[in-house]
Amino acid sequence: MPSSELIKLLARILLLSRLLISLISFEAVHSRVPKKFFSTHPALRGFDTPYLISVHHRLTRSICLTKMMEILGYTSFRQLSQMLMTILVFHGSEFILAASIHGKSNVTCRDLLISKHYLLALMCSLLEYFLEIFLFPGLKEFWWISNLGFAMVVIGEIIRKLAILTASQAFTHTIRIHRDEQHKLVTCGIYRFVRHPGYSGFLIWSVGTQVMLCNPISTIAFAVVVWKFFADRIPYEEHFLRQFFGSQYVEYARHVPSGVPFIR
């Protein structure tokens, strides 16, 4: 083969290689390639244009499928399945404990602790997760962060459930504004260390769910929103506790922290 023809062949192979790379790249796949491109590109002269268009469409579908496999791969399957189990265990155990302590007839769906705002927050966190795993899949591969979040979930769950079991009849999901005969000030067990272990446990648990998903935005949002909720709730609740128990609660609050950061 003459050297001039060999050079032309090598040049054509190089052009074809560059074209293939451009077609496989993310930008080329998501931009519309005009049909005349396949008939005018110097590397494609002599090829059947409809066939090339068909190949391009197949490459596009293949890459989209690969992207979907990334989303539904091991990383997302593990993290999302952990998230699902975390939610089921937390809310299921809340309802079961409330029914066993206060009686099934005194328990409603509100004891599942699922509200519209809570569901909206979960939807936003999942939206962030899917957007980030599609655009920045490497962000979800920091397993030491995800494992830290899972550990926070377990610790928060244990702290909250210890609070419920220790307080027993004194623990309710709504703030009591009237004292009944069974309502006693609980200062034993985990309540020796923090006044509101149920709140501190939920704070750790909720933030841990987002750390487990490697959601940076939702981690900050959950921490701020949940903290603000307790910052408003704790003073309101303790107003009635001081009315119920007087100096006994004042002395208890003086020596035992609330259990929520920056809330005395």
Tab-separated table of C-alpha atoms in Angstrom:
chain	number	residue	atom	x	y	z
A	1	MET	CA	0.000	0.000	0.000
A	2	PRO	CA	1.471	3.406	-0.969
A	3	SER	CA	2.513	5.590	1.918
A	4	SER	CA	0.080	8.334	0.879
A	5	GLU	CA	-2.898	5.948	1.091
A	6	LEU	CA	-1.659	4.595	4.422
A	7	ILE	CA	-1.493	8.108	5.803
A	8	LYS	CA	-5.027	8.819	4.588
A	9	LEU	CA	-6.256	5.560	6.182
A	10	LEU	CA	-4.608	6.392	9.514
A	11	ALA	CA	-6.046	9.906	9.373
A	12	ARG	CA	-9.504	8.473	8.731
A	13	ILE	CA	-9.148	6.024	11.620
A	14	LEU	CA	-8.110	8.909	13.875
A	15	LEU	CA	-11.102	10.971	12.787
A	16	LEU	CA	-13.437	8.023	13.380
A	17	SER	CA	-11.948	7.503	16.842
A	18	ARG	CA	-12.426	11.143	17.740
A	19	LEU	CA	-15.989	11.014	16.439
A	20	LEU	CA	-16.768	7.917	18.515
A	21	ILE	CA	-15.404	9.551	21.635
A	22	SER	CA	-17.467	12.677	21.012
A	23	LEU	CA	-20.615	10.602	20.497
A	24	ILE	CA	-20.053	8.635	23.691
A	25	SER	CA	-19.295	11.716	25.772
A	26	PHE	CA	-22.078	13.026	27.984
A	27	GLU	CA	-22.311	16.347	26.168
A	28	ALA	CA	-22.732	14.770	22.728
A	29	VAL	CA	-25.367	12.376	23.941
A	30	HIS	CA	-27.475	15.106	25.472
A	31	SER	CA	-27.164	17.531	22.576
A	32	ARG	CA	-29.062	16.979	19.356
A	33	VAL	CA	-26.699	15.981	16.581
A	34	PRO	CA	-28.095	17.223	13.230
A	35	LYS	CA	-28.547	14.587	10.538
A	36	LYS	CA	-26.393	16.506	8.050
A	37	PHE	CA	-23.477	16.038	10.447
A	38	PHE	CA	-23.286	12.367	9.463
A	39	SER	CA	-23.199	13.151	5.744
A	40	THR	CA	-20.746	16.072	5.882
A	41	HIS	CA	-18.168	14.959	8.451
A	42	PRO	CA	-14.895	14.117	6.595
A	43	ALA	CA	-14.406	10.896	8.532
A	44	LEU	CA	-17.831	9.572	7.493
A	45	ARG	CA	-17.678	9.994	3.729
A	46	GLY	CA	-18.685	6.800	2.009
A	47	PHE	CA	-20.705	5.487	4.957
A	48	ASP	CA	-24.455	4.973	4.913
A	49	THR	CA	-25.981	7.999	6.691
A	50	PRO	CA	-29.163	6.251	8.017
A	51	TYR	CA	-26.972	3.499	9.452
A	52	LEU	CA	-24.773	6.026	11.252
A	53	ILE	CA	-27.836	7.756	12.679
A	54	SER	CA	-29.093	4.388	13.916
A	55	VAL	CA	-25.730	3.677	15.553
A	56	HIS	CA	-25.843	7.075	17.251
A	57	HIS	CA	-29.299	6.399	18.660
A	58	ARG	CA	-28.164	3.016	19.958
A	59	LEU	CA	-25.154	4.600	21.634
A	60	THR	CA	-27.437	7.188	23.224
A	61	ARG	CA	-29.778	4.532	24.616
A	62	SER	CA	-26.815	2.498	25.839
A	63	ILE	CA	-25.287	5.410	27.714
A	64	CYS	CA	-28.648	6.381	29.225
A	65	LEU	CA	-29.048	2.779	30.374
A	66	THR	CA	-25.573	2.890	31.883
A	67	LYS	CA	-26.516	6.040	33.774
A	68	MET	CA	-29.655	4.345	35.082
A	69	MET	CA	-27.583	1.360	36.197
A	70	GLU	CA	-25.363	3.758	38.127
A	71	ILE	CA	-28.411	5.169	39.867
A	72	LEU	CA	-29.770	1.695	40.641
A	73	GLY	CA	-26.352	0.208	41.398
A	74	TYR	CA	-24.879	-1.138	44.636
A	75	THR	CA	-24.280	2.262	46.230
A	76	SER	CA	-27.809	3.579	45.840
A	77	PHE	CA	-29.389	0.197	46.601
A	78	ARG	CA	-27.544	-0.071	49.894
A	79	GLN	CA	-28.086	3.538	50.956
A	80	LEU	CA	-31.747	3.695	49.970
A	81	SER	CA	-32.539	0.302	51.512
A	82	GLN	CA	-30.886	1.457	54.754
A	83	MET	CA	-32.973	4.623	54.618
A	84	LEU	CA	-36.186	2.654	54.089
A	85	MET	CA	-35.437	0.260	56.952
A	86	THR	CA	-34.465	3.178	59.189
A	87	ILE	CA	-37.784	4.924	58.616
A	88	LEU	CA	-39.846	1.748	59.049
A	89	VAL	CA	-38.078	0.761	62.274
A	90	PHE	CA	-38.270	4.237	63.796
A	91	HIS	CA	-41.931	4.973	63.131
A	92	GLY	CA	-43.084	1.393	63.616
A	93	SER	CA	-41.399	1.143	67.025
A	94	GLU	CA	-42.792	4.546	68.047
A	95	PHE	CA	-46.327	3.341	67.385
A	96	ILE	CA	-45.809	-0.053	69.044
A	97	LEU	CA	-44.288	1.437	72.192
A	98	ALA	CA	-47.041	4.052	72.447
A	99	ALA	CA	-49.702	1.339	72.111
A	100	SER	CA	-48.060	-0.928	74.700
A	101	ILE	CA	-47.553	1.872	77.243
A	102	HIS	CA	-50.740	3.896	76.877
A	103	GLY	CA	-53.059	1.224	75.515
A	104	LYS	CA	-54.108	0.593	71.950
A	105	SER	CA	-57.349	2.530	72.355
A	106	ASN	CA	-55.438	5.682	73.319
A	107	VAL	CA	-53.102	5.607	70.304
A	108	THR	CA	-53.837	7.269	66.970
A	109	CYS	CA	-52.026	7.649	63.656
A	110	ARG	CA	-50.431	10.811	65.046
A	111	ASP	CA	-48.255	8.546	67.175
A	112	LEU	CA	-46.501	7.458	63.984
A	113	LEU	CA	-44.993	10.978	63.980
A	114	ILE	CA	-45.651	11.443	60.257
A	115	SER	CA	-46.826	14.891	59.180
A	116	LYS	CA	-47.083	16.772	55.887
A	117	HIS	CA	-43.966	18.787	56.688
A	118	TYR	CA	-42.086	15.619	57.554
A	119	LEU	CA	-43.077	13.949	54.275
A	120	LEU	CA	-42.103	17.079	52.352
A	121	ALA	CA	-38.679	17.044	54.001
A	122	LEU	CA	-38.207	13.374	53.065
A	123	MET	CA	-39.212	14.056	49.458
A	124	CYS	CA	-36.723	16.935	49.232
A	125	SER	CA	-33.944	14.772	50.650
A	126	LEU	CA	-34.671	12.003	48.133
A	127	LEU	CA	-34.800	14.552	45.307
A	128	GLU	CA	-31.368	15.805	46.333
A	129	TYR	CA	-30.084	12.232	46.528
A	130	PHE	CA	-31.172	11.293	42.991
A	131	LEU	CA	-29.946	14.556	41.484
A	132	GLU	CA	-26.534	14.170	43.094
A	133	ILE	CA	-26.092	10.494	42.264
A	134	PHE	CA	-26.931	11.296	38.637
A	135	LEU	CA	-24.764	14.410	38.319
A	136	PHE	CA	-22.063	13.685	40.907
A	137	PRO	CA	-22.088	9.910	41.563
A	138	GLY	CA	-18.695	10.040	43.266
A	139	LEU	CA	-20.228	12.134	46.039
A	140	LYS	CA	-22.130	9.086	47.292
A	141	GLU	CA	-19.033	6.862	47.416
A	142	PHE	CA	-17.642	8.283	50.667
A	143	TRP	CA	-18.503	5.174	52.644
A	144	TRP	CA	-16.903	6.372	55.869
A	145	ILE	CA	-19.372	9.291	55.846
A	146	SER	CA	-22.309	7.017	55.015
A	147	ASN	CA	-21.291	4.569	57.762
A	148	LEU	CA	-20.948	7.463	60.218
A	149	GLY	CA	-24.512	8.478	59.363
A	150	PHE	CA	-25.742	4.925	59.936
A	151	ALA	CA	-24.011	4.903	63.328
A	152	MET	CA	-25.748	8.203	64.180
A	153	VAL	CA	-29.089	6.659	63.207
A	154	VAL	CA	-28.516	3.670	65.516
A	155	ILE	CA	-27.318	5.851	68.414
A	156	GLY	CA	-30.219	8.277	68.025
A	157	GLU	CA	-32.695	5.406	67.872
A	158	ILE	CA	-31.293	3.826	71.054
A	159	ILE	CA	-31.298	7.122	72.980
A	160	ARG	CA	-34.894	7.899	72.041
A	161	LYS	CA	-36.203	4.430	72.795
A	162	LEU	CA	-34.401	4.418	76.165
A	163	ALA	CA	-36.137	7.719	76.913
A	164	ILE	CA	-39.550	6.266	76.079
A	165	LEU	CA	-39.013	3.074	78.077
A	166	THR	CA	-37.604	4.922	81.090
A	167	ALA	CA	-40.349	7.554	81.232
A	168	SER	CA	-43.085	5.005	80.432
A	169	GLN	CA	-46.472	6.606	81.242
A	170	ALA	CA	-44.850	10.036	81.595
A	171	PHE	CA	-43.779	10.007	77.935
A	172	THR	CA	-46.253	11.279	75.368
A	173	HIS	CA	-45.967	12.566	71.818
A	174	THR	CA	-47.952	15.687	72.702
A	175	ILE	CA	-47.122	18.272	75.364
A	176	ARG	CA	-49.234	17.933	78.482
A	177	ILE	CA	-50.774	21.163	79.709
A	178	HIS	CA	-52.628	19.502	82.600
A	179	ARG	CA	-51.083	17.212	85.196
A	180	ASP	CA	-52.687	13.876	85.968
A	181	GLU	CA	-52.077	11.489	88.867
A	182	GLN	CA	-49.732	9.230	86.897
A	183	HIS	CA	-47.509	12.075	85.742
A	184	LYS	CA	-44.281	12.023	87.735
A	185	LEU	CA	-40.968	13.767	87.230
A	186	VAL	CA	-38.512	11.213	85.844
A	187	THR	CA	-34.888	11.840	86.789
A	188	CYS	CA	-33.490	8.296	86.695
A	189	GLY	CA	-31.835	6.298	83.922
A	190	ILE	CA	-30.928	8.311	80.869
A	191	TYR	CA	-32.746	11.317	82.370
A	192	ARG	CA	-29.871	11.672	84.845
A	193	PHE	CA	-27.705	12.929	81.967
A	194	VAL	CA	-30.142	14.973	79.810
A	195	ARG	CA	-33.587	16.403	80.462
A	196	HIS	CA	-34.963	15.653	76.991
A	197	PRO	CA	-33.283	12.479	75.706
A	198	GLY	CA	-36.197	11.836	73.345
A	199	TYR	CA	-35.502	15.120	71.573
A	200	SER	CA	-31.728	14.678	71.489
A	201	GLY	CA	-32.204	11.145	70.137
A	202	PHE	CA	-34.502	12.368	67.365
A	203	LEU	CA	-32.089	15.172	66.446
A	204	ILE	CA	-29.197	12.714	66.112
A	205	TRP	CA	-31.395	10.235	64.219
A	206	SER	CA	-32.825	12.742	61.714
A	207	VAL	CA	-29.479	14.328	60.862
A	208	GLY	CA	-27.917	10.859	60.687
A	209	THR	CA	-30.354	9.791	57.964
A	210	GLN	CA	-29.006	12.530	55.682
A	211	VAL	CA	-25.372	11.885	56.550
A	212	MET	CA	-26.042	8.241	55.696
A	213	LEU	CA	-27.287	9.318	52.250
A	214	CYS	CA	-24.299	11.681	51.814
A	215	ASN	CA	-26.743	14.563	51.283
A	216	PRO	CA	-24.781	17.735	52.200
A	217	ILE	CA	-27.668	20.166	51.649
A	218	SER	CA	-30.304	18.105	53.480
A	219	THR	CA	-27.884	17.393	56.334
A	220	ILE	CA	-27.593	21.098	57.069
A	221	ALA	CA	-31.303	21.726	56.441
A	222	PHE	CA	-32.436	18.892	58.722
A	223	ALA	CA	-30.068	20.016	61.497
A	224	VAL	CA	-31.304	23.628	61.344
A	225	VAL	CA	-35.022	22.840	61.031
A	226	VAL	CA	-35.112	20.151	63.751
A	227	TRP	CA	-33.009	22.281	66.111
A	228	LYS	CA	-35.324	25.266	65.563
A	229	PHE	CA	-38.357	23.067	66.247
A	230	PHE	CA	-36.944	21.948	69.601
A	231	ALA	CA	-35.694	25.449	70.420
A	232	ASP	CA	-39.341	26.546	70.342
A	233	ARG	CA	-40.820	23.394	71.868
A	234	ILE	CA	-38.560	22.915	74.899
A	235	PRO	CA	-39.232	26.312	76.582
A	236	TYR	CA	-42.959	25.870	75.985
A	237	GLU	CA	-42.941	22.372	77.473
A	238	GLU	CA	-40.792	23.343	80.444
A	239	HIS	CA	-43.177	26.177	81.273
A	240	PHE	CA	-45.777	23.550	82.199
A	241	LEU	CA	-43.226	21.251	83.855
A	242	ARG	CA	-42.304	24.070	86.235
A	243	GLN	CA	-45.989	24.535	86.986
A	244	PHE	CA	-46.427	20.792	87.630
A	245	PHE	CA	-43.321	20.161	89.762
A	246	GLY	CA	-42.263	23.592	90.992
A	247	SER	CA	-38.853	23.892	92.639
A	248	GLN	CA	-38.202	20.188	92.088
A	249	TYR	CA	-38.010	20.715	88.328
A	250	VAL	CA	-36.152	24.042	88.665
A	251	GLU	CA	-33.421	22.292	90.669
A	252	TYR	CA	-33.329	19.393	88.220
A	253	ALA	CA	-32.996	21.743	85.222
A	254	ARG	CA	-30.214	23.654	86.952
A	255	HIS	CA	-27.939	20.600	87.107
A	256	VAL	CA	-28.981	18.597	84.015
A	257	PRO	CA	-28.576	19.930	80.426
A	258	SER	CA	-31.440	19.820	77.953
A	259	GLY	CA	-29.685	17.393	75.582
A	260	VAL	CA	-30.105	19.686	72.549
A	261	PRO	CA	-27.090	21.858	71.630
A	262	PHE	CA	-27.264	25.573	72.590
A	263	ILE	CA	-30.547	25.113	74.477
A	264	ARG	CA	-30.122	25.433	78.203
